[in-house]
Amino acid sequence: MSGGKPGLTHIDASGEAHMVDVSDKAETVRIATAEGHVKMAAETLALIRQGNAKKGDVIRTARLAGIMAAKRTADLIPLCHPLMLTKVTVEIEEDAALPGLRVTATAKLTGKTGVEMEALTAVSVACLTIYDMAKAADKAMEIGGVRLLEKSGGKSGDFRHPEAR
């Protein structure tokens, strides 16, 4: 941990934000999985399922947007390191209980820093893309539940969200 505040690795001793120096860290396989959802009217979900959204295939487009976003995380989050991701997956499933779509993203690499932000960014942008593509039919959609489900690798070890399915 760097800096003067316990638990905040991006704050230095003087309280300023900084990029963490990872040069002395060991390279390990690092994997992170995140999830989120888009709650919508049942009619909007049916429209997406049938492929009748005005802007095209919502699920395929959102999946691609999530993958692209994971690769650009360092351009979006100021103190994230640019990473050479070796794998990013984005899965989008219907959830009738919402009703809506549940998004899960996994990011992987062998490196000196974790991929939690990449997985979370993939989920967030995939959810935003779903909203964008279906907003003509349902402006009341809600994006929620964005969280880290699990991560492995690195000095801090493994984590699994206590409420992960």
Short mmCIF file of N, CA and C in Angstrom, two decimals:
data_model
loop_
_atom_site.label_atom_id
_atom_site.label_comp_id
_atom_site.label_asym_id
_atom_site.label_seq_id
_atom_site.Cartn_x
_atom_site.Cartn_y
_atom_site.Cartn_z
N MET A 1 0.85 -1.17 0.00
CA MET A 1 0.00 0.00 0.00
C MET A 1 0.89 1.23 0.00
N SER A 2 0.57 2.18 -0.85
CA SER A 2 1.33 3.43 -0.87
C SER A 2 0.48 4.53 -0.29
N GLY A 3 1.12 5.62 0.04
CA GLY A 3 0.37 6.78 0.50
C GLY A 3 0.12 6.77 1.98
N GLY A 4 -0.52 7.83 2.42
CA GLY A 4 -0.74 8.02 3.84
C GLY A 4 -2.07 7.52 4.34
N LYS A 5 -2.99 7.18 3.47
CA LYS A 5 -4.32 6.76 3.91
C LYS A 5 -4.47 5.25 3.73
N PRO A 6 -4.75 4.53 4.83
CA PRO A 6 -4.90 3.08 4.73
C PRO A 6 -6.01 2.70 3.74
N GLY A 7 -5.69 1.74 2.88
CA GLY A 7 -6.69 1.23 1.96
C GLY A 7 -6.86 2.02 0.68
N LEU A 8 -6.32 3.20 0.59
CA LEU A 8 -6.46 4.00 -0.63
C LEU A 8 -5.12 4.06 -1.33
N THR A 9 -4.90 3.15 -2.26
CA THR A 9 -3.60 3.04 -2.90
C THR A 9 -3.31 4.14 -3.90
N HIS A 10 -4.32 4.87 -4.33
CA HIS A 10 -4.12 5.93 -5.31
C HIS A 10 -3.98 7.31 -4.67
N ILE A 11 -3.77 7.35 -3.35
CA ILE A 11 -3.57 8.61 -2.63
C ILE A 11 -2.18 8.56 -2.01
N ASP A 12 -1.34 9.57 -2.30
CA ASP A 12 0.01 9.55 -1.72
C ASP A 12 0.01 10.18 -0.33
N ALA A 13 1.21 10.27 0.26
CA ALA A 13 1.34 10.74 1.64
C ALA A 13 0.83 12.17 1.83
N SER A 14 0.87 12.97 0.78
CA SER A 14 0.39 14.35 0.89
C SER A 14 -1.10 14.48 0.54
N GLY A 15 -1.76 13.36 0.26
CA GLY A 15 -3.18 13.38 -0.04
C GLY A 15 -3.51 13.59 -1.51
N GLU A 16 -2.49 13.57 -2.37
CA GLU A 16 -2.70 13.78 -3.80
C GLU A 16 -2.94 12.44 -4.51
N ALA A 17 -3.78 12.49 -5.52
CA ALA A 17 -4.02 11.30 -6.34
C ALA A 17 -2.80 11.03 -7.20
N HIS A 18 -2.46 9.75 -7.34
CA HIS A 18 -1.33 9.36 -8.17
C HIS A 18 -1.54 7.96 -8.73
N MET A 19 -0.79 7.65 -9.77
CA MET A 19 -0.83 6.31 -10.35
C MET A 19 0.10 5.43 -9.52
N VAL A 20 -0.37 4.26 -9.14
CA VAL A 20 0.42 3.34 -8.33
C VAL A 20 1.58 2.79 -9.15
N ASP A 21 2.76 2.73 -8.54
CA ASP A 21 3.94 2.15 -9.18
C ASP A 21 3.88 0.64 -9.02
N VAL A 22 3.72 -0.07 -10.13
CA VAL A 22 3.62 -1.53 -10.07
C VAL A 22 4.90 -2.21 -10.59
N SER A 23 5.95 -1.44 -10.79
CA SER A 23 7.15 -1.99 -11.42
C SER A 23 7.79 -3.13 -10.62
N ASP A 24 7.65 -3.14 -9.30
CA ASP A 24 8.25 -4.19 -8.49
C ASP A 24 7.31 -5.36 -8.21
N LYS A 25 6.10 -5.30 -8.71
CA LYS A 25 5.14 -6.37 -8.46
C LYS A 25 5.40 -7.55 -9.39
N ALA A 26 5.08 -8.74 -8.91
CA ALA A 26 5.25 -9.95 -9.71
C ALA A 26 4.12 -10.07 -10.72
N GLU A 27 4.45 -10.61 -11.88
CA GLU A 27 3.42 -10.90 -12.88
C GLU A 27 2.71 -12.19 -12.48
N THR A 28 1.39 -12.11 -12.43
CA THR A 28 0.58 -13.29 -12.14
C THR A 28 -0.63 -13.28 -13.07
N VAL A 29 -1.27 -14.42 -13.19
CA VAL A 29 -2.51 -14.48 -13.95
C VAL A 29 -3.58 -13.80 -13.09
N ARG A 30 -4.28 -12.87 -13.69
CA ARG A 30 -5.30 -12.09 -12.98
C ARG A 30 -6.60 -12.17 -13.78
N ILE A 31 -7.66 -12.48 -13.06
CA ILE A 31 -8.98 -12.61 -13.68
C ILE A 31 -9.98 -11.88 -12.80
N ALA A 32 -10.89 -11.15 -13.42
CA ALA A 32 -11.96 -10.49 -12.67
C ALA A 32 -13.27 -10.65 -13.43
N THR A 33 -14.35 -10.84 -12.67
CA THR A 33 -15.68 -10.94 -13.25
C THR A 33 -16.60 -9.95 -12.55
N ALA A 34 -17.37 -9.22 -13.34
CA ALA A 34 -18.31 -8.22 -12.83
C ALA A 34 -19.67 -8.47 -13.45
N GLU A 35 -20.69 -7.89 -12.83
CA GLU A 35 -22.04 -8.03 -13.37
C GLU A 35 -22.82 -6.73 -13.20
N GLY A 36 -23.90 -6.63 -13.95
CA GLY A 36 -24.85 -5.53 -13.84
C GLY A 36 -26.11 -5.93 -14.59
N HIS A 37 -27.11 -5.07 -14.57
CA HIS A 37 -28.34 -5.40 -15.28
C HIS A 37 -29.03 -4.14 -15.80
N VAL A 38 -29.90 -4.36 -16.76
CA VAL A 38 -30.77 -3.31 -17.28
C VAL A 38 -32.20 -3.80 -17.09
N LYS A 39 -32.92 -3.12 -16.23
CA LYS A 39 -34.33 -3.45 -15.98
C LYS A 39 -35.17 -2.66 -16.97
N MET A 40 -36.17 -3.32 -17.54
CA MET A 40 -36.98 -2.69 -18.58
C MET A 40 -38.39 -3.26 -18.57
N ALA A 41 -39.27 -2.64 -19.33
CA ALA A 41 -40.63 -3.16 -19.48
C ALA A 41 -40.56 -4.50 -20.21
N ALA A 42 -41.48 -5.39 -19.87
CA ALA A 42 -41.52 -6.70 -20.52
C ALA A 42 -41.65 -6.57 -22.03
N GLU A 43 -42.38 -5.54 -22.48
CA GLU A 43 -42.55 -5.32 -23.93
C GLU A 43 -41.22 -4.95 -24.59
N THR A 44 -40.37 -4.21 -23.88
CA THR A 44 -39.06 -3.83 -24.42
C THR A 44 -38.17 -5.06 -24.52
N LEU A 45 -38.21 -5.91 -23.51
CA LEU A 45 -37.44 -7.15 -23.55
C LEU A 45 -37.89 -8.02 -24.72
N ALA A 46 -39.18 -8.09 -24.96
CA ALA A 46 -39.71 -8.87 -26.09
C ALA A 46 -39.23 -8.28 -27.42
N LEU A 47 -39.22 -6.96 -27.51
CA LEU A 47 -38.75 -6.28 -28.72
C LEU A 47 -37.29 -6.64 -29.00
N ILE A 48 -36.47 -6.63 -27.95
CA ILE A 48 -35.05 -6.98 -28.09
C ILE A 48 -34.91 -8.45 -28.49
N ARG A 49 -35.63 -9.31 -27.81
CA ARG A 49 -35.59 -10.75 -28.10
C ARG A 49 -35.94 -11.04 -29.55
N GLN A 50 -36.95 -10.34 -30.08
CA GLN A 50 -37.40 -10.56 -31.44
C GLN A 50 -36.51 -9.89 -32.48
N GLY A 51 -35.55 -9.08 -32.03
CA GLY A 51 -34.64 -8.41 -32.96
C GLY A 51 -35.28 -7.24 -33.66
N ASN A 52 -36.29 -6.61 -33.04
CA ASN A 52 -37.02 -5.52 -33.69
C ASN A 52 -36.68 -4.13 -33.17
N ALA A 53 -35.56 -3.99 -32.47
CA ALA A 53 -35.16 -2.64 -32.02
C ALA A 53 -34.75 -1.82 -33.23
N LYS A 54 -35.11 -0.54 -33.24
CA LYS A 54 -34.85 0.32 -34.39
C LYS A 54 -33.37 0.39 -34.77
N LYS A 55 -32.47 0.33 -33.77
CA LYS A 55 -31.04 0.48 -34.05
C LYS A 55 -30.34 -0.82 -34.40
N GLY A 56 -31.05 -1.95 -34.33
CA GLY A 56 -30.42 -3.22 -34.71
C GLY A 56 -30.34 -4.22 -33.57
N ASP A 57 -29.40 -5.15 -33.68
CA ASP A 57 -29.24 -6.25 -32.73
C ASP A 57 -28.63 -5.72 -31.43
N VAL A 58 -29.48 -5.56 -30.44
CA VAL A 58 -29.08 -4.95 -29.17
C VAL A 58 -28.04 -5.79 -28.45
N ILE A 59 -28.27 -7.07 -28.34
CA ILE A 59 -27.38 -7.92 -27.54
C ILE A 59 -26.00 -8.05 -28.18
N ARG A 60 -25.93 -8.29 -29.46
CA ARG A 60 -24.63 -8.41 -30.12
C ARG A 60 -23.86 -7.09 -30.07
N THR A 61 -24.56 -5.98 -30.26
CA THR A 61 -23.90 -4.68 -30.23
C THR A 61 -23.39 -4.36 -28.83
N ALA A 62 -24.20 -4.65 -27.81
CA ALA A 62 -23.79 -4.39 -26.42
C ALA A 62 -22.60 -5.26 -26.03
N ARG A 63 -22.59 -6.49 -26.47
CA ARG A 63 -21.46 -7.39 -26.18
C ARG A 63 -20.17 -6.81 -26.77
N LEU A 64 -20.23 -6.40 -28.02
CA LEU A 64 -19.05 -5.83 -28.68
C LEU A 64 -18.62 -4.53 -27.99
N ALA A 65 -19.58 -3.69 -27.63
CA ALA A 65 -19.26 -2.43 -26.94
C ALA A 65 -18.56 -2.70 -25.61
N GLY A 66 -19.02 -3.71 -24.87
CA GLY A 66 -18.40 -4.06 -23.60
C GLY A 66 -16.96 -4.51 -23.78
N ILE A 67 -16.71 -5.35 -24.77
CA ILE A 67 -15.35 -5.82 -25.04
C ILE A 67 -14.46 -4.64 -25.41
N MET A 68 -14.94 -3.79 -26.30
CA MET A 68 -14.16 -2.62 -26.71
C MET A 68 -13.88 -1.69 -25.53
N ALA A 69 -14.84 -1.52 -24.66
CA ALA A 69 -14.68 -0.64 -23.50
C ALA A 69 -13.61 -1.18 -22.54
N ALA A 70 -13.62 -2.50 -22.31
CA ALA A 70 -12.61 -3.08 -21.43
C ALA A 70 -11.21 -2.74 -21.93
N LYS A 71 -11.02 -2.79 -23.24
CA LYS A 71 -9.71 -2.50 -23.84
C LYS A 71 -9.34 -1.03 -23.73
N ARG A 72 -10.31 -0.15 -23.47
CA ARG A 72 -10.06 1.30 -23.39
C ARG A 72 -10.19 1.85 -21.97
N THR A 73 -10.21 0.99 -20.97
CA THR A 73 -10.45 1.43 -19.60
C THR A 73 -9.46 2.52 -19.17
N ALA A 74 -8.20 2.36 -19.49
CA ALA A 74 -7.19 3.35 -19.07
C ALA A 74 -7.44 4.72 -19.71
N ASP A 75 -8.16 4.76 -20.82
CA ASP A 75 -8.51 6.05 -21.44
C ASP A 75 -9.68 6.72 -20.73
N LEU A 76 -10.43 5.95 -19.96
CA LEU A 76 -11.63 6.46 -19.30
C LEU A 76 -11.44 6.74 -17.82
N ILE A 77 -10.66 5.91 -17.13
CA ILE A 77 -10.44 6.02 -15.69
C ILE A 77 -9.02 6.56 -15.50
N PRO A 78 -8.87 7.78 -14.98
CA PRO A 78 -7.59 8.48 -15.00
C PRO A 78 -6.39 7.74 -14.42
N LEU A 79 -6.52 6.96 -13.38
CA LEU A 79 -5.35 6.37 -12.74
C LEU A 79 -5.16 4.89 -13.04
N CYS A 80 -5.93 4.36 -13.99
CA CYS A 80 -5.77 2.96 -14.39
C CYS A 80 -4.57 2.81 -15.33
N HIS A 81 -3.87 1.70 -15.16
CA HIS A 81 -2.76 1.39 -16.06
C HIS A 81 -3.29 0.84 -17.37
N PRO A 82 -2.67 1.20 -18.50
CA PRO A 82 -3.02 0.54 -19.76
C PRO A 82 -2.59 -0.92 -19.69
N LEU A 83 -3.47 -1.83 -20.01
CA LEU A 83 -3.18 -3.25 -19.85
C LEU A 83 -3.27 -4.00 -21.17
N MET A 84 -2.47 -5.05 -21.27
CA MET A 84 -2.52 -5.95 -22.42
C MET A 84 -3.42 -7.12 -22.04
N LEU A 85 -4.71 -6.93 -22.21
CA LEU A 85 -5.67 -7.97 -21.88
C LEU A 85 -5.48 -9.17 -22.80
N THR A 86 -5.61 -10.36 -22.24
CA THR A 86 -5.50 -11.56 -23.06
C THR A 86 -6.86 -12.17 -23.38
N LYS A 87 -7.88 -11.77 -22.61
CA LYS A 87 -9.23 -12.27 -22.88
C LYS A 87 -10.24 -11.36 -22.22
N VAL A 88 -11.32 -11.08 -22.94
CA VAL A 88 -12.48 -10.38 -22.39
C VAL A 88 -13.71 -11.07 -22.94
N THR A 89 -14.62 -11.45 -22.03
CA THR A 89 -15.90 -12.00 -22.46
C THR A 89 -17.02 -11.17 -21.86
N VAL A 90 -18.08 -11.02 -22.62
CA VAL A 90 -19.28 -10.33 -22.14
C VAL A 90 -20.46 -11.22 -22.48
N GLU A 91 -21.17 -11.65 -21.46
CA GLU A 91 -22.35 -12.49 -21.63
C GLU A 91 -23.58 -11.68 -21.25
N ILE A 92 -24.61 -11.78 -22.06
CA ILE A 92 -25.86 -11.05 -21.82
C ILE A 92 -27.00 -12.06 -21.86
N GLU A 93 -27.74 -12.13 -20.75
CA GLU A 93 -28.82 -13.10 -20.63
C GLU A 93 -30.10 -12.41 -20.23
N GLU A 94 -31.21 -12.94 -20.72
CA GLU A 94 -32.52 -12.47 -20.29
C GLU A 94 -32.75 -12.86 -18.84
N ASP A 95 -33.41 -11.98 -18.11
CA ASP A 95 -33.81 -12.28 -16.74
C ASP A 95 -35.26 -11.82 -16.61
N ALA A 96 -36.17 -12.78 -16.69
CA ALA A 96 -37.60 -12.47 -16.65
C ALA A 96 -38.01 -11.87 -15.30
N ALA A 97 -37.26 -12.17 -14.25
CA ALA A 97 -37.58 -11.65 -12.92
C ALA A 97 -37.38 -10.14 -12.83
N LEU A 98 -36.50 -9.57 -13.65
CA LEU A 98 -36.27 -8.12 -13.59
C LEU A 98 -37.51 -7.33 -14.03
N PRO A 99 -38.10 -7.43 -15.16
CA PRO A 99 -37.60 -8.08 -16.37
C PRO A 99 -36.48 -7.24 -16.99
N GLY A 100 -35.61 -7.92 -17.75
CA GLY A 100 -34.53 -7.20 -18.40
C GLY A 100 -33.40 -8.11 -18.80
N LEU A 101 -32.22 -7.50 -18.90
CA LEU A 101 -31.04 -8.22 -19.33
C LEU A 101 -29.97 -8.13 -18.25
N ARG A 102 -29.33 -9.25 -17.97
CA ARG A 102 -28.25 -9.33 -17.01
C ARG A 102 -26.94 -9.45 -17.79
N VAL A 103 -25.96 -8.63 -17.45
CA VAL A 103 -24.68 -8.58 -18.15
C VAL A 103 -23.58 -9.06 -17.21
N THR A 104 -22.74 -9.97 -17.70
CA THR A 104 -21.59 -10.46 -16.94
C THR A 104 -20.36 -10.34 -17.83
N ALA A 105 -19.29 -9.76 -17.29
CA ALA A 105 -18.05 -9.61 -18.06
C ALA A 105 -16.88 -10.17 -17.26
N THR A 106 -15.97 -10.82 -17.98
CA THR A 106 -14.75 -11.34 -17.38
C THR A 106 -13.57 -10.81 -18.18
N ALA A 107 -12.56 -10.32 -17.46
CA ALA A 107 -11.32 -9.85 -18.08
C ALA A 107 -10.16 -10.65 -17.51
N LYS A 108 -9.16 -10.91 -18.35
CA LYS A 108 -8.03 -11.75 -17.95
C LYS A 108 -6.74 -11.23 -18.56
N LEU A 109 -5.64 -11.41 -17.82
CA LEU A 109 -4.31 -11.13 -18.32
C LEU A 109 -3.28 -11.78 -17.42
N THR A 110 -2.04 -11.78 -17.86
CA THR A 110 -0.91 -12.08 -17.00
C THR A 110 -0.16 -10.76 -16.88
N GLY A 111 -0.11 -10.23 -15.66
CA GLY A 111 0.49 -8.92 -15.50
C GLY A 111 0.72 -8.55 -14.05
N LYS A 112 1.04 -7.25 -13.85
CA LYS A 112 1.42 -6.73 -12.55
C LYS A 112 0.29 -6.02 -11.82
N THR A 113 -0.84 -5.87 -12.47
CA THR A 113 -1.97 -5.19 -11.83
C THR A 113 -3.27 -5.85 -12.25
N GLY A 114 -4.29 -5.69 -11.43
CA GLY A 114 -5.55 -6.39 -11.63
C GLY A 114 -6.41 -5.86 -12.76
N VAL A 115 -7.46 -6.61 -13.06
CA VAL A 115 -8.35 -6.30 -14.17
C VAL A 115 -9.79 -6.04 -13.72
N GLU A 116 -9.95 -5.68 -12.44
CA GLU A 116 -11.28 -5.40 -11.92
C GLU A 116 -11.95 -4.25 -12.67
N MET A 117 -11.19 -3.18 -12.89
CA MET A 117 -11.77 -2.01 -13.56
C MET A 117 -12.16 -2.32 -15.00
N GLU A 118 -11.42 -3.19 -15.66
CA GLU A 118 -11.75 -3.57 -17.03
C GLU A 118 -13.05 -4.35 -17.07
N ALA A 119 -13.24 -5.27 -16.14
CA ALA A 119 -14.49 -6.04 -16.09
C ALA A 119 -15.66 -5.12 -15.76
N LEU A 120 -15.48 -4.22 -14.79
CA LEU A 120 -16.55 -3.29 -14.42
C LEU A 120 -16.87 -2.32 -15.56
N THR A 121 -15.87 -1.87 -16.27
CA THR A 121 -16.09 -0.97 -17.41
C THR A 121 -16.83 -1.69 -18.52
N ALA A 122 -16.46 -2.93 -18.78
CA ALA A 122 -17.16 -3.72 -19.82
C ALA A 122 -18.64 -3.84 -19.50
N VAL A 123 -18.95 -4.16 -18.25
CA VAL A 123 -20.36 -4.29 -17.84
C VAL A 123 -21.08 -2.95 -17.98
N SER A 124 -20.47 -1.90 -17.49
CA SER A 124 -21.11 -0.58 -17.51
C SER A 124 -21.42 -0.12 -18.93
N VAL A 125 -20.45 -0.26 -19.82
CA VAL A 125 -20.66 0.20 -21.21
C VAL A 125 -21.64 -0.71 -21.94
N ALA A 126 -21.62 -2.01 -21.68
CA ALA A 126 -22.60 -2.90 -22.29
C ALA A 126 -24.01 -2.50 -21.84
N CYS A 127 -24.19 -2.21 -20.56
CA CYS A 127 -25.50 -1.77 -20.06
C CYS A 127 -25.91 -0.44 -20.68
N LEU A 128 -24.99 0.50 -20.79
CA LEU A 128 -25.31 1.78 -21.42
C LEU A 128 -25.68 1.60 -22.89
N THR A 129 -25.03 0.67 -23.55
CA THR A 129 -25.34 0.40 -24.96
C THR A 129 -26.74 -0.19 -25.10
N ILE A 130 -27.10 -1.09 -24.20
CA ILE A 130 -28.47 -1.64 -24.21
C ILE A 130 -29.47 -0.50 -24.06
N TYR A 131 -29.21 0.38 -23.10
CA TYR A 131 -30.10 1.52 -22.89
C TYR A 131 -30.19 2.37 -24.16
N ASP A 132 -29.05 2.70 -24.73
CA ASP A 132 -29.03 3.55 -25.93
C ASP A 132 -29.82 2.93 -27.07
N MET A 133 -29.65 1.66 -27.26
CA MET A 133 -30.28 1.01 -28.41
C MET A 133 -31.78 0.79 -28.23
N ALA A 134 -32.25 0.76 -26.98
CA ALA A 134 -33.67 0.49 -26.73
C ALA A 134 -34.42 1.69 -26.17
N LYS A 135 -33.76 2.83 -26.00
CA LYS A 135 -34.41 3.98 -25.36
C LYS A 135 -35.59 4.53 -26.15
N ALA A 136 -35.61 4.31 -27.46
CA ALA A 136 -36.75 4.78 -28.25
C ALA A 136 -38.04 4.08 -27.81
N ALA A 137 -37.89 2.85 -27.31
CA ALA A 137 -39.05 2.08 -26.87
C ALA A 137 -39.33 2.23 -25.38
N ASP A 138 -38.29 2.59 -24.59
CA ASP A 138 -38.46 2.56 -23.14
C ASP A 138 -37.43 3.46 -22.45
N LYS A 139 -37.79 4.72 -22.27
CA LYS A 139 -36.87 5.65 -21.61
C LYS A 139 -36.78 5.43 -20.10
N ALA A 140 -37.68 4.63 -19.54
CA ALA A 140 -37.71 4.38 -18.09
C ALA A 140 -36.83 3.21 -17.67
N MET A 141 -36.04 2.66 -18.58
CA MET A 141 -35.15 1.56 -18.20
C MET A 141 -34.22 2.01 -17.07
N GLU A 142 -33.80 1.05 -16.26
CA GLU A 142 -32.89 1.34 -15.15
C GLU A 142 -31.66 0.45 -15.24
N ILE A 143 -30.50 1.06 -15.10
CA ILE A 143 -29.24 0.32 -15.04
C ILE A 143 -28.89 0.18 -13.56
N GLY A 144 -28.52 -1.02 -13.15
CA GLY A 144 -28.20 -1.20 -11.74
C GLY A 144 -27.39 -2.44 -11.47
N GLY A 145 -27.08 -2.62 -10.18
CA GLY A 145 -26.41 -3.83 -9.73
C GLY A 145 -25.00 -4.02 -10.24
N VAL A 146 -24.34 -2.95 -10.69
CA VAL A 146 -22.98 -3.09 -11.21
C VAL A 146 -22.04 -3.33 -10.02
N ARG A 147 -21.37 -4.49 -10.06
CA ARG A 147 -20.48 -4.84 -8.96
C ARG A 147 -19.47 -5.88 -9.40
N LEU A 148 -18.37 -5.94 -8.66
CA LEU A 148 -17.37 -6.97 -8.86
C LEU A 148 -17.88 -8.25 -8.22
N LEU A 149 -17.92 -9.33 -8.98
CA LEU A 149 -18.35 -10.62 -8.44
C LEU A 149 -17.18 -11.37 -7.83
N GLU A 150 -16.06 -11.40 -8.57
CA GLU A 150 -14.89 -12.10 -8.07
C GLU A 150 -13.65 -11.67 -8.81
N LYS A 151 -12.52 -11.89 -8.14
CA LYS A 151 -11.24 -11.63 -8.78
C LYS A 151 -10.23 -12.59 -8.20
N SER A 152 -9.22 -12.92 -9.00
CA SER A 152 -8.15 -13.78 -8.53
C SER A 152 -6.82 -13.27 -9.05
N GLY A 153 -5.76 -13.64 -8.34
CA GLY A 153 -4.42 -13.25 -8.72
C GLY A 153 -3.95 -12.01 -7.98
N GLY A 154 -2.66 -11.84 -7.97
CA GLY A 154 -2.08 -10.66 -7.36
C GLY A 154 -1.83 -10.80 -5.87
N LYS A 155 -1.19 -9.78 -5.33
CA LYS A 155 -0.77 -9.77 -3.92
C LYS A 155 -1.96 -9.82 -2.96
N SER A 156 -3.06 -9.16 -3.32
CA SER A 156 -4.20 -9.12 -2.40
C SER A 156 -5.02 -10.42 -2.41
N GLY A 157 -4.70 -11.32 -3.31
CA GLY A 157 -5.36 -12.63 -3.32
C GLY A 157 -6.72 -12.62 -3.97
N ASP A 158 -7.48 -13.64 -3.64
CA ASP A 158 -8.78 -13.85 -4.26
C ASP A 158 -9.89 -13.13 -3.50
N PHE A 159 -10.94 -12.78 -4.23
CA PHE A 159 -12.13 -12.15 -3.66
C PHE A 159 -13.35 -12.74 -4.33
N ARG A 160 -14.38 -12.98 -3.57
CA ARG A 160 -15.68 -13.38 -4.11
C ARG A 160 -16.74 -12.59 -3.36
N HIS A 161 -17.59 -11.89 -4.11
CA HIS A 161 -18.64 -11.08 -3.50
C HIS A 161 -19.54 -12.01 -2.68
N PRO A 162 -19.88 -11.61 -1.45
CA PRO A 162 -20.69 -12.48 -0.60
C PRO A 162 -22.07 -12.82 -1.17
N GLU A 163 -22.58 -11.99 -2.06
CA GLU A 163 -23.90 -12.24 -2.64
C GLU A 163 -23.84 -12.78 -4.06
N ALA A 164 -22.65 -13.17 -4.51
CA ALA A 164 -22.50 -13.68 -5.88
C ALA A 164 -23.27 -14.99 -6.04
N ARG A 165 -23.91 -15.12 -7.20
CA ARG A 165 -24.67 -16.34 -7.48
C ARG A 165 -23.75 -17.50 -7.69
#
